[in-house]
């Protein structure tokens, strides 16, 4: 099984009403839930770990997860309210306003001993859960237990408007990156975390401290990856008509993890030994899945029948 741990919420995505005026439409989201949804839809057994409310929106989340074949048995259900995020598209980028105080996600606690990590191939973490002290501490505890047998995947998926102490946040993200086997981030996140530092320089530093694979996604410019054995690999983005970019990075992450799983290269030692051709195919598949997600509104990653894994 593959597991994604973190945020599950409701995005209110921009749309137009019958009069052409701005409106919003509720859609299930949350970066880490999106990753779980994306993996499961492609056909790998997947579970979600995190807080899910029993309120109206929480029931929407649970129904959406079940419809996409995501196992919620490891999630924590509570009567705390659901996190809400309102989205606006500015210059092609999604900007978010979060309402997250006292929510099910914020009150999630890792229940030690409840996850059979010896049956878990990989654990993905990241995003808004790591902004607050409690969420970061609980996720760190989960990684500590998982790391002996499971590959750790990390995407910071930064939300600057939630960060109150940037130096502390940067230090926290560095620690999570140091504990991960696979680190993926967008170029926008990279700029927030590392400023104008060259991508390759930071990737080399991460590889030197033990990370196996570093990936930077660059929107229309595709993605570039660094691996100690396979070297530097670049793939193009598909040419598409963009509806919005919500969930594109999560779809890329999900598809990359799925592709590595299908290749038998997701386990830690296998990931270290992946070849350049295998990695290029996995990255291209991920880019195509992200592209398809961008052709429709909201975080709506592809199903296996929409984009086949043919290798």
PDB file of N, CA, C and O in Angstrom, residues 6 21 61 75 90 101 105 107-108 112 114 139-140 143-144 171 185 199 226 258 269 309:
ATOM      1  N   UNK A   6      -1.692  13.963   5.639  1.00  0.00           N
ATOM      2  CA  UNK A   6      -1.731  15.426   5.717  1.00  0.00           C
ATOM      3  C   UNK A   6      -3.120  16.002   5.638  1.00  0.00           C
ATOM      4  O   UNK A   6      -4.029  15.560   6.335  1.00  0.00           O
ATOM      5  N   UNK A  21     -21.288  36.503 -13.637  1.00  0.00           N
ATOM      6  CA  UNK A  21     -20.586  37.067 -12.490  1.00  0.00           C
ATOM      7  C   UNK A  21     -19.746  36.005 -11.790  1.00  0.00           C
ATOM      8  O   UNK A  21     -20.005  34.811 -11.923  1.00  0.00           O
ATOM      9  N   UNK A  61     -15.845  14.833   1.759  1.00  0.00           N
ATOM     10  CA  UNK A  61     -14.479  14.322   1.617  1.00  0.00           C
ATOM     11  C   UNK A  61     -14.470  12.796   1.664  1.00  0.00           C
ATOM     12  O   UNK A  61     -13.833  12.138   0.830  1.00  0.00           O
ATOM     13  N   UNK A  75      -7.519   7.099   8.736  1.00  0.00           N
ATOM     14  CA  UNK A  75      -7.795   8.508   9.031  1.00  0.00           C
ATOM     15  C   UNK A  75      -8.493   8.629  10.379  1.00  0.00           C
ATOM     16  O   UNK A  75      -9.066   7.662  10.899  1.00  0.00           O
ATOM     17  N   UNK A  90      -4.686  34.146 -10.205  1.00  0.00           N
ATOM     18  CA  UNK A  90      -4.029  35.426 -10.500  1.00  0.00           C
ATOM     19  C   UNK A  90      -2.814  35.144 -11.362  1.00  0.00           C
ATOM     20  O   UNK A  90      -1.894  34.434 -10.946  1.00  0.00           O
ATOM     21  N   UNK A 101      -8.690  27.291  11.576  1.00  0.00           N
ATOM     22  CA  UNK A 101      -8.565  27.269  13.038  1.00  0.00           C
ATOM     23  C   UNK A 101      -9.495  26.213  13.636  1.00  0.00           C
ATOM     24  O   UNK A 101     -10.679  26.153  13.315  1.00  0.00           O
ATOM     25  N   UNK A 105      -8.271  18.689  10.539  1.00  0.00           N
ATOM     26  CA  UNK A 105      -6.883  18.544  10.104  1.00  0.00           C
ATOM     27  C   UNK A 105      -5.922  19.056  11.158  1.00  0.00           C
ATOM     28  O   UNK A 105      -4.915  18.409  11.475  1.00  0.00           O
ATOM     29  N   UNK A 107      -6.332  19.248  14.285  1.00  0.00           N
ATOM     30  CA  UNK A 107      -6.395  18.471  15.531  1.00  0.00           C
ATOM     31  C   UNK A 107      -6.017  17.009  15.350  1.00  0.00           C
ATOM     32  O   UNK A 107      -6.146  16.218  16.291  1.00  0.00           O
ATOM     33  N   UNK A 108      -5.526  16.652  14.161  1.00  0.00           N
ATOM     34  CA  UNK A 108      -5.110  15.270  13.931  1.00  0.00           C
ATOM     35  C   UNK A 108      -3.912  14.896  14.801  1.00  0.00           C
ATOM     36  O   UNK A 108      -2.980  15.672  14.986  1.00  0.00           O
ATOM     37  N   UNK A 112       0.216   6.041  17.275  1.00  0.00           N
ATOM     38  CA  UNK A 112       1.336   5.115  17.117  1.00  0.00           C
ATOM     39  C   UNK A 112       0.869   3.675  17.238  1.00  0.00           C
ATOM     40  O   UNK A 112       0.027   3.333  18.062  1.00  0.00           O
ATOM     41  N   UNK A 114      -0.793   2.016  14.977  1.00  0.00           N
ATOM     42  CA  UNK A 114      -2.022   1.712  14.247  1.00  0.00           C
ATOM     43  C   UNK A 114      -1.782   1.477  12.752  1.00  0.00           C
ATOM     44  O   UNK A 114      -2.681   1.008  12.054  1.00  0.00           O
ATOM     45  N   UNK A 139       3.457  14.665  12.240  1.00  0.00           N
ATOM     46  CA  UNK A 139       3.968  14.089  10.992  1.00  0.00           C
ATOM     47  C   UNK A 139       5.383  13.578  11.171  1.00  0.00           C
ATOM     48  O   UNK A 139       5.756  12.519  10.638  1.00  0.00           O
ATOM     49  N   UNK A 140       6.194  14.297  11.922  1.00  0.00           N
ATOM     50  CA  UNK A 140       7.557  13.852  12.200  1.00  0.00           C
ATOM     51  C   UNK A 140       7.549  12.518  12.941  1.00  0.00           C
ATOM     52  O   UNK A 140       8.352  11.613  12.652  1.00  0.00           O
ATOM     53  N   UNK A 143       6.796   9.786  10.447  1.00  0.00           N
ATOM     54  CA  UNK A 143       7.957   9.477   9.615  1.00  0.00           C
ATOM     55  C   UNK A 143       8.981   8.650  10.387  1.00  0.00           C
ATOM     56  O   UNK A 143       9.577   7.714   9.851  1.00  0.00           O
ATOM     57  N   UNK A 144       9.173   8.990  11.648  1.00  0.00           N
ATOM     58  CA  UNK A 144      10.121   8.251  12.482  1.00  0.00           C
ATOM     59  C   UNK A 144       9.760   6.772  12.534  1.00  0.00           C
ATOM     60  O   UNK A 144      10.629   5.891  12.436  1.00  0.00           O
ATOM     61  N   UNK A 171      13.510  26.391   8.237  1.00  0.00           N
ATOM     62  CA  UNK A 171      14.286  25.380   8.952  1.00  0.00           C
ATOM     63  C   UNK A 171      13.512  24.071   9.057  1.00  0.00           C
ATOM     64  O   UNK A 171      14.078  22.974   8.923  1.00  0.00           O
ATOM     65  N   UNK A 185       9.180  19.625  -5.604  1.00  0.00           N
ATOM     66  CA  UNK A 185       8.612  20.944  -5.340  1.00  0.00           C
ATOM     67  C   UNK A 185       8.435  21.679  -6.651  1.00  0.00           C
ATOM     68  O   UNK A 185       9.104  21.388  -7.648  1.00  0.00           O
ATOM     69  N   UNK A 199      18.757  25.672  -9.087  1.00  0.00           N
ATOM     70  CA  UNK A 199      18.093  24.407  -8.780  1.00  0.00           C
ATOM     71  C   UNK A 199      19.097  23.277  -8.590  1.00  0.00           C
ATOM     72  O   UNK A 199      18.999  22.481  -7.657  1.00  0.00           O
ATOM     73  N   UNK A 226      16.942  15.309 -10.568  1.00  0.00           N
ATOM     74  CA  UNK A 226      18.333  14.952 -10.311  1.00  0.00           C
ATOM     75  C   UNK A 226      18.355  13.667  -9.489  1.00  0.00           C
ATOM     76  O   UNK A 226      17.613  13.522  -8.515  1.00  0.00           O
ATOM     77  N   UNK A 258       3.091   6.541  -8.414  1.00  0.00           N
ATOM     78  CA  UNK A 258       2.466   5.396  -9.053  1.00  0.00           C
ATOM     79  C   UNK A 258       3.403   4.765 -10.083  1.00  0.00           C
ATOM     80  O   UNK A 258       3.561   3.536 -10.134  1.00  0.00           O
ATOM     81  N   UNK A 269      15.815   1.081  -1.682  1.00  0.00           N
ATOM     82  CA  UNK A 269      17.002   0.633  -2.395  1.00  0.00           C
ATOM     83  C   UNK A 269      16.761   0.592  -3.896  1.00  0.00           C
ATOM     84  O   UNK A 269      17.653   0.908  -4.687  1.00  0.00           O
ATOM     85  N   UNK A 309      -0.815   3.572 -18.244  1.00  0.00           N
ATOM     86  CA  UNK A 309       0.596   3.291 -17.968  1.00  0.00           C
ATOM     87  C   UNK A 309       1.004   2.151 -18.890  1.00  0.00           C
ATOM     88  O   UNK A 309       0.561   1.026 -18.762  1.00  0.00           O
TER      89      UNK A 309
END
